[in-house]
């Protein structure tokens, strides 16, 4: 997979860097490839995007019912993800030969299916090519304002931006996502000091996210200190007083936390 990631990265970033615009011009890419993209209502319980091969042509369908507006961060990531299915050789040939069934893609989540992971990685590299992206945080100390600055610069969601920063940023971070108090997934930088959560199915109680799901606050968007022992497994005795920062963003019964150390 590592070798495949490298080839996907080179492919996506070569396409992005063919264009001078900092915000990757997906419309131009679609036009240059002669692809047909349809933005339409497909229901809320279906998909964000889907790529279909019919009668010798590729067609990309984008679901507006899930917030995929043409130039919105979510819509752009969904389209970039579907372009991954078109550009990655194994995906494109699979669709052409009927070996890969057209399937629903969902945006802004951690993927566990390899095909979807590859398309997400392609989208991330296409929208935030490393050569450009790293220049915008070079020598900056990390806090949530870095992510918020970058997401505006590249017109991507905070989640997509945090994933990319976790992979190639200059500071190790962890991203945690939960719904209704249940942990859905987490992702961290390769060199983040702790790789395992103390609570792997529910939200840790002594955290900002934990406050939110206990109903202490209806709306949270703040950074606070948390203790490593309240969040992570395998904290050594010497690190018992170690603290991290947590920034939590909430929406209805959903919450995303970004965690980092000094």
PDB file of C-alpha atoms in Angstrom:
ATOM      1  CA  UNK A   1       0.000   0.000   0.000  1.00  0.00           C
ATOM      2  CA  UNK A   2       2.871   2.388   0.767  1.00  0.00           C
ATOM      3  CA  UNK A   3       4.219   2.058  -2.784  1.00  0.00           C
ATOM      4  CA  UNK A   4       0.731   2.575  -4.173  1.00  0.00           C
ATOM      5  CA  UNK A   5       0.307   5.677  -1.991  1.00  0.00           C
ATOM      6  CA  UNK A   6       3.481   7.124  -3.448  1.00  0.00           C
ATOM      7  CA  UNK A   7       2.288   6.571  -7.010  1.00  0.00           C
ATOM      8  CA  UNK A   8      -1.131   8.031  -6.185  1.00  0.00           C
ATOM      9  CA  UNK A   9       0.528  11.055  -4.565  1.00  0.00           C
ATOM     10  CA  UNK A  10       2.748  11.668  -7.603  1.00  0.00           C
ATOM     11  CA  UNK A  11      -0.199  11.320  -9.978  1.00  0.00           C
ATOM     12  CA  UNK A  12      -2.563  13.626  -8.060  1.00  0.00           C
ATOM     13  CA  UNK A  13       0.032  16.299  -7.352  1.00  0.00           C
ATOM     14  CA  UNK A  14       1.300  16.294 -10.955  1.00  0.00           C
ATOM     15  CA  UNK A  15      -2.263  16.992 -12.118  1.00  0.00           C
ATOM     16  CA  UNK A  16      -2.754  19.778  -9.545  1.00  0.00           C
ATOM     17  CA  UNK A  17       0.554  21.468 -10.330  1.00  0.00           C
ATOM     18  CA  UNK A  18      -0.243  21.627 -14.045  1.00  0.00           C
ATOM     19  CA  UNK A  19      -2.475  24.551 -13.081  1.00  0.00           C
ATOM     20  CA  UNK A  20      -1.211  27.805 -11.598  1.00  0.00           C
ATOM     21  CA  UNK A  21      -4.213  28.343  -9.336  1.00  0.00           C
ATOM     22  CA  UNK A  22      -3.584  27.686  -5.663  1.00  0.00           C
ATOM     23  CA  UNK A  23      -7.114  26.354  -5.254  1.00  0.00           C
ATOM     24  CA  UNK A  24      -7.043  23.366  -7.601  1.00  0.00           C
ATOM     25  CA  UNK A  25      -9.440  24.183 -10.475  1.00  0.00           C
ATOM     26  CA  UNK A  26     -11.534  21.018 -10.595  1.00  0.00           C
ATOM     27  CA  UNK A  27     -13.816  22.427 -13.303  1.00  0.00           C
ATOM     28  CA  UNK A  28     -10.833  22.864 -15.610  1.00  0.00           C
ATOM     29  CA  UNK A  29      -9.640  19.319 -14.913  1.00  0.00           C
ATOM     30  CA  UNK A  30     -13.110  17.951 -15.640  1.00  0.00           C
ATOM     31  CA  UNK A  31     -13.316  20.032 -18.836  1.00  0.00           C
ATOM     32  CA  UNK A  32      -9.859  19.040 -20.023  1.00  0.00           C
ATOM     33  CA  UNK A  33     -10.751  15.363 -19.574  1.00  0.00           C
ATOM     34  CA  UNK A  34     -14.153  15.766 -21.248  1.00  0.00           C
ATOM     35  CA  UNK A  35     -15.955  14.279 -18.253  1.00  0.00           C
ATOM     36  CA  UNK A  36     -19.666  14.704 -17.551  1.00  0.00           C
ATOM     37  CA  UNK A  37     -20.494  15.719 -13.958  1.00  0.00           C
ATOM     38  CA  UNK A  38     -24.086  15.887 -12.713  1.00  0.00           C
ATOM     39  CA  UNK A  39     -25.085  17.699  -9.515  1.00  0.00           C
ATOM     40  CA  UNK A  40     -28.516  16.471  -8.479  1.00  0.00           C
ATOM     41  CA  UNK A  41     -30.775  15.305  -5.643  1.00  0.00           C
ATOM     42  CA  UNK A  42     -30.197  11.629  -4.859  1.00  0.00           C
ATOM     43  CA  UNK A  43     -31.508  11.470  -1.263  1.00  0.00           C
ATOM     44  CA  UNK A  44     -29.818  11.791   2.121  1.00  0.00           C
ATOM     45  CA  UNK A  45     -29.238   8.069   2.716  1.00  0.00           C
ATOM     46  CA  UNK A  46     -27.484   7.271  -0.555  1.00  0.00           C
ATOM     47  CA  UNK A  47     -24.073   8.683  -1.451  1.00  0.00           C
ATOM     48  CA  UNK A  48     -21.967  11.813  -1.773  1.00  0.00           C
ATOM     49  CA  UNK A  49     -20.573  10.814  -5.149  1.00  0.00           C
ATOM     50  CA  UNK A  50     -20.582   7.956  -7.637  1.00  0.00           C
ATOM     51  CA  UNK A  51     -18.617   7.287 -10.833  1.00  0.00           C
ATOM     52  CA  UNK A  52     -20.225   5.196 -13.570  1.00  0.00           C
ATOM     53  CA  UNK A  53     -18.906   3.905 -16.897  1.00  0.00           C
ATOM     54  CA  UNK A  54     -21.580   3.519 -19.592  1.00  0.00           C
ATOM     55  CA  UNK A  55     -21.486   3.378 -23.378  1.00  0.00           C
ATOM     56  CA  UNK A  56     -17.775   4.188 -23.506  1.00  0.00           C
ATOM     57  CA  UNK A  57     -18.044   7.246 -21.235  1.00  0.00           C
ATOM     58  CA  UNK A  58     -17.429   8.089 -17.578  1.00  0.00           C
ATOM     59  CA  UNK A  59     -20.154   9.925 -15.679  1.00  0.00           C
ATOM     60  CA  UNK A  60     -19.759  11.432 -12.219  1.00  0.00           C
ATOM     61  CA  UNK A  61     -22.848  11.986 -10.052  1.00  0.00           C
ATOM     62  CA  UNK A  62     -22.673  14.362  -7.070  1.00  0.00           C
ATOM     63  CA  UNK A  63     -25.446  14.357  -4.447  1.00  0.00           C
ATOM     64  CA  UNK A  64     -26.569  17.885  -3.515  1.00  0.00           C
ATOM     65  CA  UNK A  65     -28.826  16.561  -0.717  1.00  0.00           C
ATOM     66  CA  UNK A  66     -25.726  16.048   1.455  1.00  0.00           C
ATOM     67  CA  UNK A  67     -24.366  19.581   0.996  1.00  0.00           C
ATOM     68  CA  UNK A  68     -22.253  18.920  -2.081  1.00  0.00           C
ATOM     69  CA  UNK A  69     -22.620  22.307  -3.712  1.00  0.00           C
ATOM     70  CA  UNK A  70     -20.453  22.862  -6.740  1.00  0.00           C
ATOM     71  CA  UNK A  71     -17.769  25.035  -5.115  1.00  0.00           C
ATOM     72  CA  UNK A  72     -18.280  24.123  -1.461  1.00  0.00           C
ATOM     73  CA  UNK A  73     -15.502  22.375   0.491  1.00  0.00           C
ATOM     74  CA  UNK A  74     -17.563  19.197   0.734  1.00  0.00           C
ATOM     75  CA  UNK A  75     -18.575  19.283  -2.922  1.00  0.00           C
ATOM     76  CA  UNK A  76     -14.984  19.851  -4.017  1.00  0.00           C
ATOM     77  CA  UNK A  77     -13.670  16.925  -1.958  1.00  0.00           C
ATOM     78  CA  UNK A  78     -16.425  14.655  -3.264  1.00  0.00           C
ATOM     79  CA  UNK A  79     -15.602  15.557  -6.871  1.00  0.00           C
ATOM     80  CA  UNK A  80     -11.850  15.153  -6.231  1.00  0.00           C
ATOM     81  CA  UNK A  81     -12.543  11.728  -4.687  1.00  0.00           C
ATOM     82  CA  UNK A  82     -14.522  10.658  -7.766  1.00  0.00           C
ATOM     83  CA  UNK A  83     -11.710  11.933  -9.988  1.00  0.00           C
ATOM     84  CA  UNK A  84      -9.511   9.525  -8.055  1.00  0.00           C
ATOM     85  CA  UNK A  85     -11.670   6.652  -9.290  1.00  0.00           C
ATOM     86  CA  UNK A  86     -11.211   8.000 -12.822  1.00  0.00           C
ATOM     87  CA  UNK A  87      -7.450   8.668 -12.694  1.00  0.00           C
ATOM     88  CA  UNK A  88      -6.155   5.736 -10.620  1.00  0.00           C
ATOM     89  CA  UNK A  89      -5.457   3.021 -13.184  1.00  0.00           C
ATOM     90  CA  UNK A  90      -6.809   0.065 -11.211  1.00  0.00           C
ATOM     91  CA  UNK A  91     -10.048   1.929 -10.422  1.00  0.00           C
ATOM     92  CA  UNK A  92     -10.600   3.182 -13.974  1.00  0.00           C
ATOM     93  CA  UNK A  93      -9.849  -0.174 -15.605  1.00  0.00           C
ATOM     94  CA  UNK A  94     -11.971  -1.966 -13.025  1.00  0.00           C
ATOM     95  CA  UNK A  95     -14.946   0.238 -13.847  1.00  0.00           C
ATOM     96  CA  UNK A  96     -14.367  -0.138 -17.580  1.00  0.00           C
ATOM     97  CA  UNK A  97     -14.143  -3.926 -17.474  1.00  0.00           C
ATOM     98  CA  UNK A  98     -16.937  -4.375 -14.956  1.00  0.00           C
ATOM     99  CA  UNK A  99     -14.537  -5.782 -12.355  1.00  0.00           C
ATOM    100  CA  UNK A 100     -15.277  -2.882 -10.020  1.00  0.00           C
ATOM    101  CA  UNK A 101     -18.956  -2.195  -9.497  1.00  0.00           C
ATOM    102  CA  UNK A 102     -20.025   1.456  -9.306  1.00  0.00           C
ATOM    103  CA  UNK A 103     -20.388   2.102  -5.601  1.00  0.00           C
ATOM    104  CA  UNK A 104     -21.513   4.947  -3.341  1.00  0.00           C
ATOM    105  CA  UNK A 105     -18.743   7.116  -1.915  1.00  0.00           C
ATOM    106  CA  UNK A 106     -19.097   9.067   1.341  1.00  0.00           C
ATOM    107  CA  UNK A 107     -17.109  12.177   2.206  1.00  0.00           C
ATOM    108  CA  UNK A 108     -15.288  13.459   5.326  1.00  0.00           C
ATOM    109  CA  UNK A 109     -14.901  10.193   7.179  1.00  0.00           C
ATOM    110  CA  UNK A 110     -12.097   7.749   7.816  1.00  0.00           C
ATOM    111  CA  UNK A 111     -12.374   5.026   5.184  1.00  0.00           C
ATOM    112  CA  UNK A 112     -11.762   1.342   5.907  1.00  0.00           C
ATOM    113  CA  UNK A 113     -12.228   0.088   2.338  1.00  0.00           C
ATOM    114  CA  UNK A 114      -8.965   0.172   0.372  1.00  0.00           C
ATOM    115  CA  UNK A 115     -10.536   1.519  -2.835  1.00  0.00           C
ATOM    116  CA  UNK A 116     -12.153   4.361  -0.909  1.00  0.00           C
ATOM    117  CA  UNK A 117      -8.972   5.071   1.047  1.00  0.00           C
ATOM    118  CA  UNK A 118      -7.032   5.376  -2.190  1.00  0.00           C
ATOM    119  CA  UNK A 119      -9.610   7.757  -3.699  1.00  0.00           C
ATOM    120  CA  UNK A 120      -9.617   9.858  -0.519  1.00  0.00           C
ATOM    121  CA  UNK A 121      -5.827  10.037  -0.562  1.00  0.00           C
ATOM    122  CA  UNK A 122      -5.887  11.068  -4.223  1.00  0.00           C
ATOM    123  CA  UNK A 123      -8.406  13.814  -3.406  1.00  0.00           C
ATOM    124  CA  UNK A 124      -6.285  15.056  -0.510  1.00  0.00           C
ATOM    125  CA  UNK A 125      -3.151  15.262  -2.684  1.00  0.00           C
ATOM    126  CA  UNK A 126      -5.039  16.846  -5.578  1.00  0.00           C
ATOM    127  CA  UNK A 127      -6.599  19.573  -3.425  1.00  0.00           C
ATOM    128  CA  UNK A 128      -3.605  20.121  -1.132  1.00  0.00           C
ATOM    129  CA  UNK A 129      -0.429  19.238  -3.057  1.00  0.00           C
ATOM    130  CA  UNK A 130       2.512  18.992  -0.683  1.00  0.00           C
ATOM    131  CA  UNK A 131       4.738  21.459  -2.558  1.00  0.00           C
ATOM    132  CA  UNK A 132       2.137  24.206  -2.041  1.00  0.00           C
ATOM    133  CA  UNK A 133       0.554  23.119   1.205  1.00  0.00           C
ATOM    134  CA  UNK A 134       3.736  22.906   3.275  1.00  0.00           C
ATOM    135  CA  UNK A 135       4.805  26.433   2.316  1.00  0.00           C
ATOM    136  CA  UNK A 136       1.775  27.825   4.110  1.00  0.00           C
ATOM    137  CA  UNK A 137       2.678  26.484   7.547  1.00  0.00           C
ATOM    138  CA  UNK A 138       6.482  26.535   7.281  1.00  0.00           C
ATOM    139  CA  UNK A 139       7.960  27.678  10.613  1.00  0.00           C
ATOM    140  CA  UNK A 140       4.514  28.350  12.105  1.00  0.00           C
ATOM    141  CA  UNK A 141       3.826  27.009  15.593  1.00  0.00           C
ATOM    142  CA  UNK A 142       0.703  24.881  15.655  1.00  0.00           C
ATOM    143  CA  UNK A 143      -2.730  25.666  17.027  1.00  0.00           C
ATOM    144  CA  UNK A 144      -6.243  25.474  15.563  1.00  0.00           C
ATOM    145  CA  UNK A 145      -5.758  28.768  13.683  1.00  0.00           C
ATOM    146  CA  UNK A 146      -3.284  26.987  11.391  1.00  0.00           C
ATOM    147  CA  UNK A 147      -5.959  24.487  10.288  1.00  0.00           C
ATOM    148  CA  UNK A 148      -8.546  27.243   9.907  1.00  0.00           C
ATOM    149  CA  UNK A 149      -6.155  29.319   7.798  1.00  0.00           C
ATOM    150  CA  UNK A 150      -5.252  26.382   5.554  1.00  0.00           C
ATOM    151  CA  UNK A 151      -8.842  25.269   4.990  1.00  0.00           C
ATOM    152  CA  UNK A 152      -9.707  28.725   3.688  1.00  0.00           C
ATOM    153  CA  UNK A 153      -6.586  28.906   1.524  1.00  0.00           C
ATOM    154  CA  UNK A 154      -7.439  25.614  -0.214  1.00  0.00           C
ATOM    155  CA  UNK A 155     -11.250  25.700   0.041  1.00  0.00           C
ATOM    156  CA  UNK A 156     -11.440  22.372   1.856  1.00  0.00           C
ATOM    157  CA  UNK A 157     -13.266  21.238   4.987  1.00  0.00           C
ATOM    158  CA  UNK A 158     -11.638  21.374   8.398  1.00  0.00           C
ATOM    159  CA  UNK A 159     -11.679  17.554   8.526  1.00  0.00           C
ATOM    160  CA  UNK A 160      -9.983  17.124   5.135  1.00  0.00           C
ATOM    161  CA  UNK A 161      -7.423  19.766   6.050  1.00  0.00           C
ATOM    162  CA  UNK A 162      -6.687  18.155   9.423  1.00  0.00           C
ATOM    163  CA  UNK A 163      -6.192  14.741   7.772  1.00  0.00           C
ATOM    164  CA  UNK A 164      -3.697  16.229   5.313  1.00  0.00           C
ATOM    165  CA  UNK A 165      -1.876  18.117   8.053  1.00  0.00           C
ATOM    166  CA  UNK A 166      -1.692  14.947  10.170  1.00  0.00           C
ATOM    167  CA  UNK A 167       0.117  13.254   7.279  1.00  0.00           C
ATOM    168  CA  UNK A 168       2.540  15.978   6.173  1.00  0.00           C
ATOM    169  CA  UNK A 169       2.347  18.777   8.734  1.00  0.00           C
ATOM    170  CA  UNK A 170       5.180  20.138  10.854  1.00  0.00           C
ATOM    171  CA  UNK A 171       3.484  19.163  14.124  1.00  0.00           C
ATOM    172  CA  UNK A 172       1.973  15.808  15.128  1.00  0.00           C
ATOM    173  CA  UNK A 173      -1.775  15.826  15.771  1.00  0.00           C
ATOM    174  CA  UNK A 174      -4.628  13.415  16.468  1.00  0.00           C
ATOM    175  CA  UNK A 175      -8.156  13.740  15.045  1.00  0.00           C
ATOM    176  CA  UNK A 176     -11.145  12.160  16.823  1.00  0.00           C
ATOM    177  CA  UNK A 177     -14.716  11.981  15.528  1.00  0.00           C
ATOM    178  CA  UNK A 178     -17.824  10.910  17.463  1.00  0.00           C
ATOM    179  CA  UNK A 179     -21.580  10.831  17.040  1.00  0.00           C
ATOM    180  CA  UNK A 180     -24.054  10.648  19.912  1.00  0.00           C
ATOM    181  CA  UNK A 181     -21.245  10.057  22.412  1.00  0.00           C
ATOM    182  CA  UNK A 182     -19.952   7.028  20.483  1.00  0.00           C
ATOM    183  CA  UNK A 183     -16.436   7.078  19.032  1.00  0.00           C
ATOM    184  CA  UNK A 184     -16.582   6.527  15.265  1.00  0.00           C
ATOM    185  CA  UNK A 185     -12.916   6.804  14.324  1.00  0.00           C
ATOM    186  CA  UNK A 186      -9.617   8.466  15.117  1.00  0.00           C
ATOM    187  CA  UNK A 187      -6.497   9.187  13.089  1.00  0.00           C
ATOM    188  CA  UNK A 188      -3.106  10.528  14.093  1.00  0.00           C
ATOM    189  CA  UNK A 189       0.250  11.558  12.697  1.00  0.00           C
ATOM    190  CA  UNK A 190       2.856   8.833  12.414  1.00  0.00           C
ATOM    191  CA  UNK A 191       4.953  10.337  15.212  1.00  0.00           C
ATOM    192  CA  UNK A 192       2.153  11.375  17.558  1.00  0.00           C
ATOM    193  CA  UNK A 193       3.373  10.208  21.009  1.00  0.00           C
ATOM    194  CA  UNK A 194       0.284   8.096  21.750  1.00  0.00           C
ATOM    195  CA  UNK A 195      -1.338   5.847  19.166  1.00  0.00           C
ATOM    196  CA  UNK A 196      -4.124   4.306  21.285  1.00  0.00           C
ATOM    197  CA  UNK A 197      -7.069   5.868  23.085  1.00  0.00           C
ATOM    198  CA  UNK A 198      -8.009   4.974  26.653  1.00  0.00           C
ATOM    199  CA  UNK A 199     -11.655   4.756  25.564  1.00  0.00           C
ATOM    200  CA  UNK A 200     -11.978   3.183  22.115  1.00  0.00           C
ATOM    201  CA  UNK A 201     -15.768   2.940  21.862  1.00  0.00           C
ATOM    202  CA  UNK A 202     -17.113   5.942  23.783  1.00  0.00           C
ATOM    203  CA  UNK A 203     -15.926   9.524  24.214  1.00  0.00           C
ATOM    204  CA  UNK A 204     -13.459  10.102  27.061  1.00  0.00           C
ATOM    205  CA  UNK A 205     -15.401  11.886  29.840  1.00  0.00           C
ATOM    206  CA  UNK A 206     -12.747  14.370  31.024  1.00  0.00           C
ATOM    207  CA  UNK A 207     -12.386  16.102  27.655  1.00  0.00           C
ATOM    208  CA  UNK A 208     -14.012  18.993  25.826  1.00  0.00           C
ATOM    209  CA  UNK A 209     -15.807  16.489  23.600  1.00  0.00           C
ATOM    210  CA  UNK A 210     -16.906  14.627  26.711  1.00  0.00           C
ATOM    211  CA  UNK A 211     -18.398  17.855  28.117  1.00  0.00           C
ATOM    212  CA  UNK A 212     -20.397  18.328  24.958  1.00  0.00           C
ATOM    213  CA  UNK A 213     -21.933  14.879  24.985  1.00  0.00           C
ATOM    214  CA  UNK A 214     -22.744  15.153  28.707  1.00  0.00           C
ATOM    215  CA  UNK A 215     -24.902  18.141  27.804  1.00  0.00           C
ATOM    216  CA  UNK A 216     -22.839  20.682  29.715  1.00  0.00           C
ATOM    217  CA  UNK A 217     -22.844  22.910  26.649  1.00  0.00           C
ATOM    218  CA  UNK A 218     -25.057  22.893  23.552  1.00  0.00           C
ATOM    219  CA  UNK A 219     -22.407  24.391  21.319  1.00  0.00           C
ATOM    220  CA  UNK A 220     -18.659  24.116  21.752  1.00  0.00           C
ATOM    221  CA  UNK A 221     -15.877  25.629  19.696  1.00  0.00           C
ATOM    222  CA  UNK A 222     -12.906  26.046  21.994  1.00  0.00           C
ATOM    223  CA  UNK A 223      -9.406  24.939  22.908  1.00  0.00           C
ATOM    224  CA  UNK A 224      -8.625  23.589  26.382  1.00  0.00           C
ATOM    225  CA  UNK A 225      -5.886  21.628  28.092  1.00  0.00           C
ATOM    226  CA  UNK A 226      -6.453  17.924  28.785  1.00  0.00           C
ATOM    227  CA  UNK A 227      -4.416  15.368  30.722  1.00  0.00           C
ATOM    228  CA  UNK A 228      -2.733  12.603  28.736  1.00  0.00           C
ATOM    229  CA  UNK A 229      -3.850  10.024  31.338  1.00  0.00           C
ATOM    230  CA  UNK A 230      -7.499  10.956  30.697  1.00  0.00           C
ATOM    231  CA  UNK A 231      -7.194  10.316  26.957  1.00  0.00           C
ATOM    232  CA  UNK A 232      -4.466   7.821  26.046  1.00  0.00           C
ATOM    233  CA  UNK A 233      -3.353   4.290  26.852  1.00  0.00           C
ATOM    234  CA  UNK A 234       0.180   3.430  27.963  1.00  0.00           C
ATOM    235  CA  UNK A 235       1.048   6.759  29.598  1.00  0.00           C
ATOM    236  CA  UNK A 236       4.307   6.208  31.488  1.00  0.00           C
ATOM    237  CA  UNK A 237       4.702   7.176  35.126  1.00  0.00           C
ATOM    238  CA  UNK A 238       7.203   9.876  34.123  1.00  0.00           C
ATOM    239  CA  UNK A 239       4.529  11.419  31.887  1.00  0.00           C
ATOM    240  CA  UNK A 240       1.715  11.340  34.439  1.00  0.00           C
ATOM    241  CA  UNK A 241       1.508  15.148  34.437  1.00  0.00           C
ATOM    242  CA  UNK A 242       1.725  15.472  30.673  1.00  0.00           C
ATOM    243  CA  UNK A 243      -0.883  17.757  29.085  1.00  0.00           C
ATOM    244  CA  UNK A 244      -2.189  18.214  25.563  1.00  0.00           C
ATOM    245  CA  UNK A 245      -4.469  20.704  23.873  1.00  0.00           C
ATOM    246  CA  UNK A 246      -7.880  19.737  22.533  1.00  0.00           C
ATOM    247  CA  UNK A 247      -9.939  21.842  20.160  1.00  0.00           C
ATOM    248  CA  UNK A 248     -13.493  20.592  19.713  1.00  0.00           C
ATOM    249  CA  UNK A 249     -15.941  21.540  16.956  1.00  0.00           C
ATOM    250  CA  UNK A 250     -19.541  20.408  17.393  1.00  0.00           C
ATOM    251  CA  UNK A 251     -22.595  20.203  15.158  1.00  0.00           C
ATOM    252  CA  UNK A 252     -25.907  18.782  16.377  1.00  0.00           C
ATOM    253  CA  UNK A 253     -25.009  15.365  17.855  1.00  0.00           C
ATOM    254  CA  UNK A 254     -21.604  15.202  16.157  1.00  0.00           C
ATOM    255  CA  UNK A 255     -18.179  16.356  17.327  1.00  0.00           C
ATOM    256  CA  UNK A 256     -14.668  16.540  15.936  1.00  0.00           C
ATOM    257  CA  UNK A 257     -11.645  17.106  18.169  1.00  0.00           C
ATOM    258  CA  UNK A 258      -8.107  17.951  17.124  1.00  0.00           C
ATOM    259  CA  UNK A 259      -5.464  17.173  19.763  1.00  0.00           C
ATOM    260  CA  UNK A 260      -1.838  18.244  19.906  1.00  0.00           C
ATOM    261  CA  UNK A 261       1.034  18.671  22.328  1.00  0.00           C
ATOM    262  CA  UNK A 262       3.485  21.512  22.895  1.00  0.00           C
TER     263      UNK A 262
END
